[in-house]
């Protein structure tokens, strides 16, 4: 169990006065995939009793392939989609992990994984998001010669097939990808194909199959978090190389104006952390590195 190290508050320049606070843990590595969603401790209270217990995780069925650095999407029907990543090399005793293009779907009700279609391009640390029509967009990641890519594909849940769509304007890995209220998708920051950290952002329009560059953030970021706030704006926090330096700063993107606003600093620099919007509008970051 993670031990609570710090609860720290920093103010964000929000019209709705959203507080941002951070609740930390130890420096053990979690398998959080490439999304902002992570397993968390949950407390439950029994009916007719004031006692509180901690729920215990239950081991479910295994995926067909061992994966790390893959994308993980919770579908609107409750199923889970795992995408790409790195798996065990097919060459015995090779000492490395190979990038993979396979995907598989988990049905929690049946505790069963089903193999789905194979992407046209293998990729590690991609980003993915479900679109309004139930399809899934995957973009970027490390692909050709293990460099960042701009390649983008869409998965059809009815057929399991992948279709190549328009490339991003910039190659990206370790970036944020999130759906806006209008159904479009924004890609934020990341590392480009020569390893440079980027502050750029671009928006994908599924109806037109186009990516459009917009104003950049205030500073370059990789391994940051992207979170939709209650008013539809996007909060971006932290980032940095796994071995440092890490970032304290935060930016907010307003889809109505397509502009960025500086949102103050956290008290602690963070990278590869998790971020959760609470029901009361407060925002919790948990330290990862």
mmCIF file of C-alpha atoms in Angstrom:
data_model
loop_
_atom_site.group_PDB
_atom_site.id
_atom_site.type_symbol
_atom_site.label_atom_id
_atom_site.label_comp_id
_atom_site.label_asym_id
_atom_site.label_seq_id
_atom_site.Cartn_x
_atom_site.Cartn_y
_atom_site.Cartn_z
ATOM 1 C CA UNK A 1 0.000 0.000 0.000
ATOM 2 C CA UNK A 2 1.246 3.473 -0.811
ATOM 3 C CA UNK A 3 2.056 5.691 2.194
ATOM 4 C CA UNK A 4 0.765 9.249 2.160
ATOM 5 C CA UNK A 5 3.805 11.536 1.969
ATOM 6 C CA UNK A 6 2.416 14.916 1.220
ATOM 7 C CA UNK A 7 -0.776 16.835 0.701
ATOM 8 C CA UNK A 8 0.050 20.085 -0.999
ATOM 9 C CA UNK A 9 -2.113 22.777 -2.440
ATOM 10 C CA UNK A 10 -1.497 25.186 -5.250
ATOM 11 C CA UNK A 11 -3.974 27.600 -6.770
ATOM 12 C CA UNK A 12 -5.006 27.458 -10.400
ATOM 13 C CA UNK A 13 -6.209 30.494 -12.291
ATOM 14 C CA UNK A 14 -9.699 29.105 -12.750
ATOM 15 C CA UNK A 15 -12.873 31.124 -13.081
ATOM 16 C CA UNK A 16 -14.634 28.472 -11.044
ATOM 17 C CA UNK A 17 -11.939 28.560 -8.322
ATOM 18 C CA UNK A 18 -10.878 24.945 -8.700
ATOM 19 C CA UNK A 19 -8.349 23.968 -6.057
ATOM 20 C CA UNK A 20 -5.448 21.792 -7.017
ATOM 21 C CA UNK A 21 -3.872 19.650 -4.376
ATOM 22 C CA UNK A 22 -1.416 16.822 -4.555
ATOM 23 C CA UNK A 23 -1.368 13.629 -2.576
ATOM 24 C CA UNK A 24 1.873 11.708 -2.884
ATOM 25 C CA UNK A 25 3.097 8.159 -2.441
ATOM 26 C CA UNK A 26 6.329 6.285 -2.318
ATOM 27 C CA UNK A 27 8.625 5.992 -5.303
ATOM 28 C CA UNK A 28 7.686 2.454 -6.270
ATOM 29 C CA UNK A 29 6.826 2.021 -9.951
ATOM 30 C CA UNK A 30 3.197 1.537 -10.919
ATOM 31 C CA UNK A 31 1.973 0.085 -14.206
ATOM 32 C CA UNK A 32 -0.299 2.936 -15.220
ATOM 33 C CA UNK A 33 0.041 2.466 -18.991
ATOM 34 C CA UNK A 34 -0.136 5.727 -20.932
ATOM 35 C CA UNK A 35 -3.279 7.154 -19.727
ATOM 36 C CA UNK A 36 -4.157 9.319 -16.659
ATOM 37 C CA UNK A 37 -6.208 6.525 -15.070
ATOM 38 C CA UNK A 38 -4.582 4.431 -12.367
ATOM 39 C CA UNK A 39 -5.684 1.915 -9.751
ATOM 40 C CA UNK A 40 -6.371 3.592 -6.424
ATOM 41 C CA UNK A 41 -7.120 2.569 -2.887
ATOM 42 C CA UNK A 42 -10.855 2.565 -2.180
ATOM 43 C CA UNK A 43 -12.578 2.457 1.181
ATOM 44 C CA UNK A 44 -15.997 0.892 1.580
ATOM 45 C CA UNK A 45 -18.466 1.068 4.461
ATOM 46 C CA UNK A 46 -20.680 -1.936 5.199
ATOM 47 C CA UNK A 47 -24.426 -1.371 5.520
ATOM 48 C CA UNK A 48 -25.497 -1.352 9.141
ATOM 49 C CA UNK A 49 -21.949 -0.840 10.365
ATOM 50 C CA UNK A 50 -19.710 2.148 10.882
ATOM 51 C CA UNK A 51 -16.549 0.131 10.246
ATOM 52 C CA UNK A 52 -14.489 0.947 7.192
ATOM 53 C CA UNK A 53 -12.362 -1.540 5.284
ATOM 54 C CA UNK A 54 -9.999 -1.463 2.337
ATOM 55 C CA UNK A 55 -10.993 -3.347 -0.792
ATOM 56 C CA UNK A 56 -8.566 -5.996 -1.976
ATOM 57 C CA UNK A 57 -7.677 -6.444 -5.665
ATOM 58 C CA UNK A 58 -8.703 -9.701 -7.307
ATOM 59 C CA UNK A 59 -6.463 -11.346 -9.889
ATOM 60 C CA UNK A 60 -8.260 -11.611 -13.213
ATOM 61 C CA UNK A 61 -7.461 -13.482 -16.398
ATOM 62 C CA UNK A 62 -4.209 -12.710 -18.192
ATOM 63 C CA UNK A 63 -3.808 -10.915 -21.505
ATOM 64 C CA UNK A 64 -2.701 -12.973 -24.477
ATOM 65 C CA UNK A 65 0.528 -10.986 -24.692
ATOM 66 C CA UNK A 66 2.793 -9.575 -22.025
ATOM 67 C CA UNK A 67 2.883 -5.803 -22.498
ATOM 68 C CA UNK A 68 4.434 -2.670 -21.123
ATOM 69 C CA UNK A 69 4.313 0.920 -22.377
ATOM 70 C CA UNK A 70 0.958 0.239 -24.046
ATOM 71 C CA UNK A 71 -2.223 2.289 -24.376
ATOM 72 C CA UNK A 72 -5.258 1.311 -22.324
ATOM 73 C CA UNK A 73 -8.755 2.631 -23.063
ATOM 74 C CA UNK A 74 -11.950 2.155 -21.063
ATOM 75 C CA UNK A 75 -14.717 1.803 -23.652
ATOM 76 C CA UNK A 76 -18.183 3.279 -23.179
ATOM 77 C CA UNK A 77 -19.683 -0.231 -22.963
ATOM 78 C CA UNK A 78 -17.449 -1.056 -19.988
ATOM 79 C CA UNK A 79 -14.926 -3.194 -21.823
ATOM 80 C CA UNK A 80 -11.205 -2.413 -21.902
ATOM 81 C CA UNK A 81 -8.936 -2.146 -24.936
ATOM 82 C CA UNK A 82 -5.170 -2.669 -24.702
ATOM 83 C CA UNK A 83 -3.117 -1.382 -27.623
ATOM 84 C CA UNK A 84 0.447 -2.088 -28.743
ATOM 85 C CA UNK A 85 3.345 -1.530 -26.386
ATOM 86 C CA UNK A 86 6.417 -3.646 -25.909
ATOM 87 C CA UNK A 87 6.306 -7.407 -25.413
ATOM 88 C CA UNK A 88 8.599 -10.376 -25.009
ATOM 89 C CA UNK A 89 10.945 -10.804 -27.966
ATOM 90 C CA UNK A 90 10.378 -13.862 -30.117
ATOM 91 C CA UNK A 91 14.104 -14.598 -30.229
ATOM 92 C CA UNK A 92 15.064 -16.706 -27.232
ATOM 93 C CA UNK A 93 17.494 -15.106 -24.776
ATOM 94 C CA UNK A 94 17.710 -11.980 -26.929
ATOM 95 C CA UNK A 95 17.725 -9.713 -23.888
ATOM 96 C CA UNK A 96 15.400 -7.107 -25.370
ATOM 97 C CA UNK A 97 11.706 -6.431 -25.737
ATOM 98 C CA UNK A 98 10.088 -6.003 -29.121
ATOM 99 C CA UNK A 99 7.481 -3.440 -30.084
ATOM 100 C CA UNK A 100 4.102 -4.960 -30.903
ATOM 101 C CA UNK A 101 1.057 -3.980 -32.969
ATOM 102 C CA UNK A 102 -1.530 -6.358 -31.531
ATOM 103 C CA UNK A 103 -4.623 -5.351 -29.581
ATOM 104 C CA UNK A 104 -7.016 -7.193 -27.309
ATOM 105 C CA UNK A 105 -10.287 -6.500 -25.516
ATOM 106 C CA UNK A 106 -11.193 -7.382 -21.928
ATOM 107 C CA UNK A 107 -14.766 -8.090 -20.847
ATOM 108 C CA UNK A 108 -14.983 -7.572 -17.059
ATOM 109 C CA UNK A 109 -18.338 -9.377 -16.822
ATOM 110 C CA UNK A 110 -16.870 -12.555 -18.298
ATOM 111 C CA UNK A 111 -13.307 -11.998 -17.029
ATOM 112 C CA UNK A 112 -12.131 -12.764 -20.543
ATOM 113 C CA UNK A 113 -9.627 -11.300 -22.997
ATOM 114 C CA UNK A 114 -10.318 -11.531 -26.736
ATOM 115 C CA UNK A 115 -7.713 -10.852 -29.391
ATOM 116 C CA UNK A 116 -8.694 -8.036 -31.732
ATOM 117 C CA UNK A 117 -7.219 -6.581 -34.913
ATOM 118 C CA UNK A 118 -3.561 -5.771 -35.478
ATOM 119 C CA UNK A 119 -2.519 -2.191 -36.153
ATOM 120 C CA UNK A 120 -0.712 -1.374 -39.373
ATOM 121 C CA UNK A 121 2.230 -0.076 -37.331
ATOM 122 C CA UNK A 122 3.669 -1.409 -34.097
ATOM 123 C CA UNK A 123 4.140 1.270 -31.514
ATOM 124 C CA UNK A 124 5.230 1.736 -27.909
ATOM 125 C CA UNK A 125 3.986 4.489 -25.537
ATOM 126 C CA UNK A 126 1.197 5.533 -27.924
ATOM 127 C CA UNK A 127 -1.792 7.593 -26.816
ATOM 128 C CA UNK A 128 -5.388 6.567 -27.439
ATOM 129 C CA UNK A 129 -8.914 7.825 -26.808
ATOM 130 C CA UNK A 130 -12.456 6.674 -27.570
ATOM 131 C CA UNK A 131 -14.334 8.897 -30.023
ATOM 132 C CA UNK A 132 -18.012 9.826 -29.830
ATOM 133 C CA UNK A 133 -19.023 7.068 -32.256
ATOM 134 C CA UNK A 134 -17.380 4.347 -30.143
ATOM 135 C CA UNK A 135 -14.317 3.927 -32.334
ATOM 136 C CA UNK A 136 -10.864 4.385 -30.810
ATOM 137 C CA UNK A 137 -8.178 6.747 -32.087
ATOM 138 C CA UNK A 138 -4.547 5.793 -31.445
ATOM 139 C CA UNK A 139 -1.747 8.136 -32.401
ATOM 140 C CA UNK A 140 1.966 8.652 -31.994
ATOM 141 C CA UNK A 141 4.288 6.597 -29.874
ATOM 142 C CA UNK A 142 7.663 5.114 -30.730
ATOM 143 C CA UNK A 143 7.503 3.206 -34.003
ATOM 144 C CA UNK A 144 9.929 3.250 -36.936
ATOM 145 C CA UNK A 145 13.473 2.623 -35.683
ATOM 146 C CA UNK A 146 12.099 3.364 -32.217
ATOM 147 C CA UNK A 147 11.687 7.054 -32.992
ATOM 148 C CA UNK A 148 8.519 9.031 -32.316
ATOM 149 C CA UNK A 149 5.888 8.826 -35.035
ATOM 150 C CA UNK A 150 2.963 10.912 -36.248
ATOM 151 C CA UNK A 151 1.057 7.871 -37.535
ATOM 152 C CA UNK A 152 -2.601 7.636 -36.526
ATOM 153 C CA UNK A 153 -5.136 4.812 -36.800
ATOM 154 C CA UNK A 154 -8.754 4.201 -35.775
ATOM 155 C CA UNK A 155 -10.122 0.936 -34.344
ATOM 156 C CA UNK A 156 -13.650 -0.226 -35.163
ATOM 157 C CA UNK A 157 -15.217 -2.115 -32.225
ATOM 158 C CA UNK A 158 -17.683 -3.896 -34.509
ATOM 159 C CA UNK A 159 -15.049 -5.452 -36.760
ATOM 160 C CA UNK A 160 -11.877 -5.190 -34.679
ATOM 161 C CA UNK A 161 -10.137 -3.723 -37.712
ATOM 162 C CA UNK A 162 -7.776 -0.747 -37.799
ATOM 163 C CA UNK A 163 -7.893 1.996 -40.442
ATOM 164 C CA UNK A 164 -5.092 4.468 -41.159
ATOM 165 C CA UNK A 165 -6.209 8.098 -40.929
ATOM 166 C CA UNK A 166 -4.433 11.448 -41.232
ATOM 167 C CA UNK A 167 -1.028 11.785 -39.568
ATOM 168 C CA UNK A 168 -0.421 14.378 -36.887
ATOM 169 C CA UNK A 169 1.569 17.417 -38.007
ATOM 170 C CA UNK A 170 4.323 16.478 -35.578
ATOM 171 C CA UNK A 171 5.710 13.145 -34.441
ATOM 172 C CA UNK A 172 5.017 12.596 -30.740
ATOM 173 C CA UNK A 173 5.586 10.098 -27.976
ATOM 174 C CA UNK A 174 5.019 10.442 -24.214
ATOM 175 C CA UNK A 175 2.335 13.042 -24.934
ATOM 176 C CA UNK A 176 -1.217 13.798 -23.853
ATOM 177 C CA UNK A 177 -4.260 12.899 -25.951
ATOM 178 C CA UNK A 178 -7.741 13.777 -24.779
ATOM 179 C CA UNK A 179 -11.221 14.169 -26.256
ATOM 180 C CA UNK A 180 -12.907 17.560 -26.100
ATOM 181 C CA UNK A 181 -16.608 18.135 -25.417
ATOM 182 C CA UNK A 182 -17.206 18.858 -29.118
ATOM 183 C CA UNK A 183 -15.940 15.406 -30.112
ATOM 184 C CA UNK A 184 -12.591 16.599 -31.410
ATOM 185 C CA UNK A 185 -9.297 15.376 -29.937
ATOM 186 C CA UNK A 186 -6.299 17.383 -28.782
ATOM 187 C CA UNK A 187 -2.699 16.098 -28.759
ATOM 188 C CA UNK A 188 -0.459 17.944 -26.309
ATOM 189 C CA UNK A 189 3.323 18.119 -25.998
ATOM 190 C CA UNK A 190 5.523 15.030 -26.059
ATOM 191 C CA UNK A 191 8.896 14.179 -27.509
ATOM 192 C CA UNK A 192 9.440 14.493 -31.271
ATOM 193 C CA UNK A 193 11.320 12.203 -33.663
ATOM 194 C CA UNK A 194 14.710 13.687 -32.730
ATOM 195 C CA UNK A 195 14.056 13.556 -29.011
ATOM 196 C CA UNK A 196 13.242 17.224 -28.476
ATOM 197 C CA UNK A 197 10.570 18.029 -25.912
ATOM 198 C CA UNK A 198 7.665 19.930 -27.442
ATOM 199 C CA UNK A 199 5.174 22.556 -26.268
ATOM 200 C CA UNK A 200 3.080 22.252 -29.428
ATOM 201 C CA UNK A 201 -0.529 21.116 -29.561
ATOM 202 C CA UNK A 202 -2.877 20.133 -32.361
ATOM 203 C CA UNK A 203 -6.529 19.220 -32.723
ATOM 204 C CA UNK A 204 -7.978 16.295 -34.686
ATOM 205 C CA UNK A 205 -11.398 16.632 -36.322
ATOM 206 C CA UNK A 206 -12.797 13.111 -36.913
ATOM 207 C CA UNK A 207 -15.446 14.402 -39.333
ATOM 208 C CA UNK A 208 -12.866 16.044 -41.606
ATOM 209 C CA UNK A 209 -9.963 13.663 -40.810
ATOM 210 C CA UNK A 210 -7.619 16.615 -40.284
ATOM 211 C CA UNK A 211 -5.085 17.707 -37.668
ATOM 212 C CA UNK A 212 -4.698 21.459 -37.065
ATOM 213 C CA UNK A 213 -1.845 23.028 -35.111
ATOM 214 C CA UNK A 214 -2.910 25.533 -32.455
ATOM 215 C CA UNK A 215 -1.056 27.809 -30.047
ATOM 216 C CA UNK A 216 1.606 25.996 -27.989
ATOM 217 C CA UNK A 217 1.691 25.606 -24.226
ATOM 218 C CA UNK A 218 3.860 27.857 -22.106
ATOM 219 C CA UNK A 219 6.637 25.254 -21.851
ATOM 220 C CA UNK A 220 7.641 21.917 -23.430
ATOM 221 C CA UNK A 221 6.461 18.772 -21.653
ATOM 222 C CA UNK A 222 6.752 14.985 -21.774
ATOM 223 C CA UNK A 223 5.246 12.435 -19.366
ATOM 224 C CA UNK A 224 2.725 15.056 -18.181
ATOM 225 C CA UNK A 225 -0.934 14.580 -17.274
ATOM 226 C CA UNK A 226 -3.953 15.942 -19.142
ATOM 227 C CA UNK A 227 -7.299 16.164 -17.347
ATOM 228 C CA UNK A 228 -10.720 17.492 -18.385
ATOM 229 C CA UNK A 229 -12.108 19.898 -15.787
ATOM 230 C CA UNK A 230 -15.802 20.259 -14.983
ATOM 231 C CA UNK A 231 -16.134 23.280 -17.270
ATOM 232 C CA UNK A 232 -14.578 21.460 -20.248
ATOM 233 C CA UNK A 233 -11.153 23.053 -20.061
ATOM 234 C CA UNK A 234 -8.003 20.911 -20.032
ATOM 235 C CA UNK A 235 -5.511 21.044 -17.170
ATOM 236 C CA UNK A 236 -1.935 19.967 -17.953
ATOM 237 C CA UNK A 237 0.488 19.388 -15.077
ATOM 238 C CA UNK A 238 4.139 18.503 -14.561
ATOM 239 C CA UNK A 239 6.262 16.371 -16.854
ATOM 240 C CA UNK A 240 9.936 15.764 -17.515
ATOM 241 C CA UNK A 241 12.448 13.006 -18.148
ATOM 242 C CA UNK A 242 12.217 9.927 -15.886
ATOM 243 C CA UNK A 243 15.606 10.848 -14.390
ATOM 244 C CA UNK A 244 14.760 14.568 -14.153
ATOM 245 C CA UNK A 245 14.519 17.448 -14.175
ATOM 246 C CA UNK A 246 10.804 17.422 -13.380
ATOM 247 C CA UNK A 247 8.326 20.269 -13.825
ATOM 248 C CA UNK A 248 6.120 22.064 -11.299
ATOM 249 C CA UNK A 249 4.152 24.244 -13.690
ATOM 250 C CA UNK A 250 0.621 23.806 -14.999
ATOM 251 C CA UNK A 251 -1.247 25.140 -18.025
ATOM 252 C CA UNK A 252 -4.948 25.271 -18.867
ATOM 253 C CA UNK A 253 -6.361 24.981 -22.389
ATOM 254 C CA UNK A 254 -9.708 26.615 -23.176
ATOM 255 C CA UNK A 255 -11.401 24.864 -26.144
ATOM 256 C CA UNK A 256 -13.698 27.866 -26.677
ATOM 257 C CA UNK A 257 -10.781 30.171 -27.494
ATOM 258 C CA UNK A 258 -8.136 27.531 -28.293
ATOM 259 C CA UNK A 259 -5.780 29.483 -26.030
ATOM 260 C CA UNK A 260 -3.532 28.477 -23.139
ATOM 261 C CA UNK A 261 -3.344 30.097 -19.721
ATOM 262 C CA UNK A 262 -0.647 29.642 -17.091
ATOM 263 C CA UNK A 263 -2.101 27.877 -14.044
ATOM 264 C CA UNK A 264 0.536 28.273 -11.351
ATOM 265 C CA UNK A 265 2.956 25.752 -9.885
ATOM 266 C CA UNK A 266 2.633 22.654 -7.774
ATOM 267 C CA UNK A 267 4.735 22.619 -4.614
ATOM 268 C CA UNK A 268 6.521 19.487 -5.837
ATOM 269 C CA UNK A 269 7.944 18.796 -9.301
ATOM 270 C CA UNK A 270 6.356 15.731 -10.898
ATOM 271 C CA UNK A 271 6.689 13.443 -13.905
ATOM 272 C CA UNK A 272 4.899 10.197 -14.826
ATOM 273 C CA UNK A 273 2.399 11.008 -12.086
ATOM 274 C CA UNK A 274 -1.333 10.378 -11.992
ATOM 275 C CA UNK A 275 -4.037 13.030 -11.873
ATOM 276 C CA UNK A 276 -7.678 12.693 -10.868
ATOM 277 C CA UNK A 277 -10.532 15.190 -10.897
ATOM 278 C CA UNK A 278 -12.567 14.692 -7.728
ATOM 279 C CA UNK A 279 -16.369 14.906 -7.547
ATOM 280 C CA UNK A 280 -16.183 18.240 -5.704
ATOM 281 C CA UNK A 281 -14.023 19.818 -8.417
ATOM 282 C CA UNK A 282 -10.746 19.470 -6.548
ATOM 283 C CA UNK A 283 -7.824 17.952 -8.389
ATOM 284 C CA UNK A 284 -5.506 15.293 -6.970
ATOM 285 C CA UNK A 285 -2.023 14.490 -8.256
ATOM 286 C CA UNK A 286 -0.133 11.481 -6.975
ATOM 287 C CA UNK A 287 3.628 11.557 -7.240
ATOM 288 C CA UNK A 288 5.222 8.981 -9.515
ATOM 289 C CA UNK A 289 8.757 10.255 -10.151
#
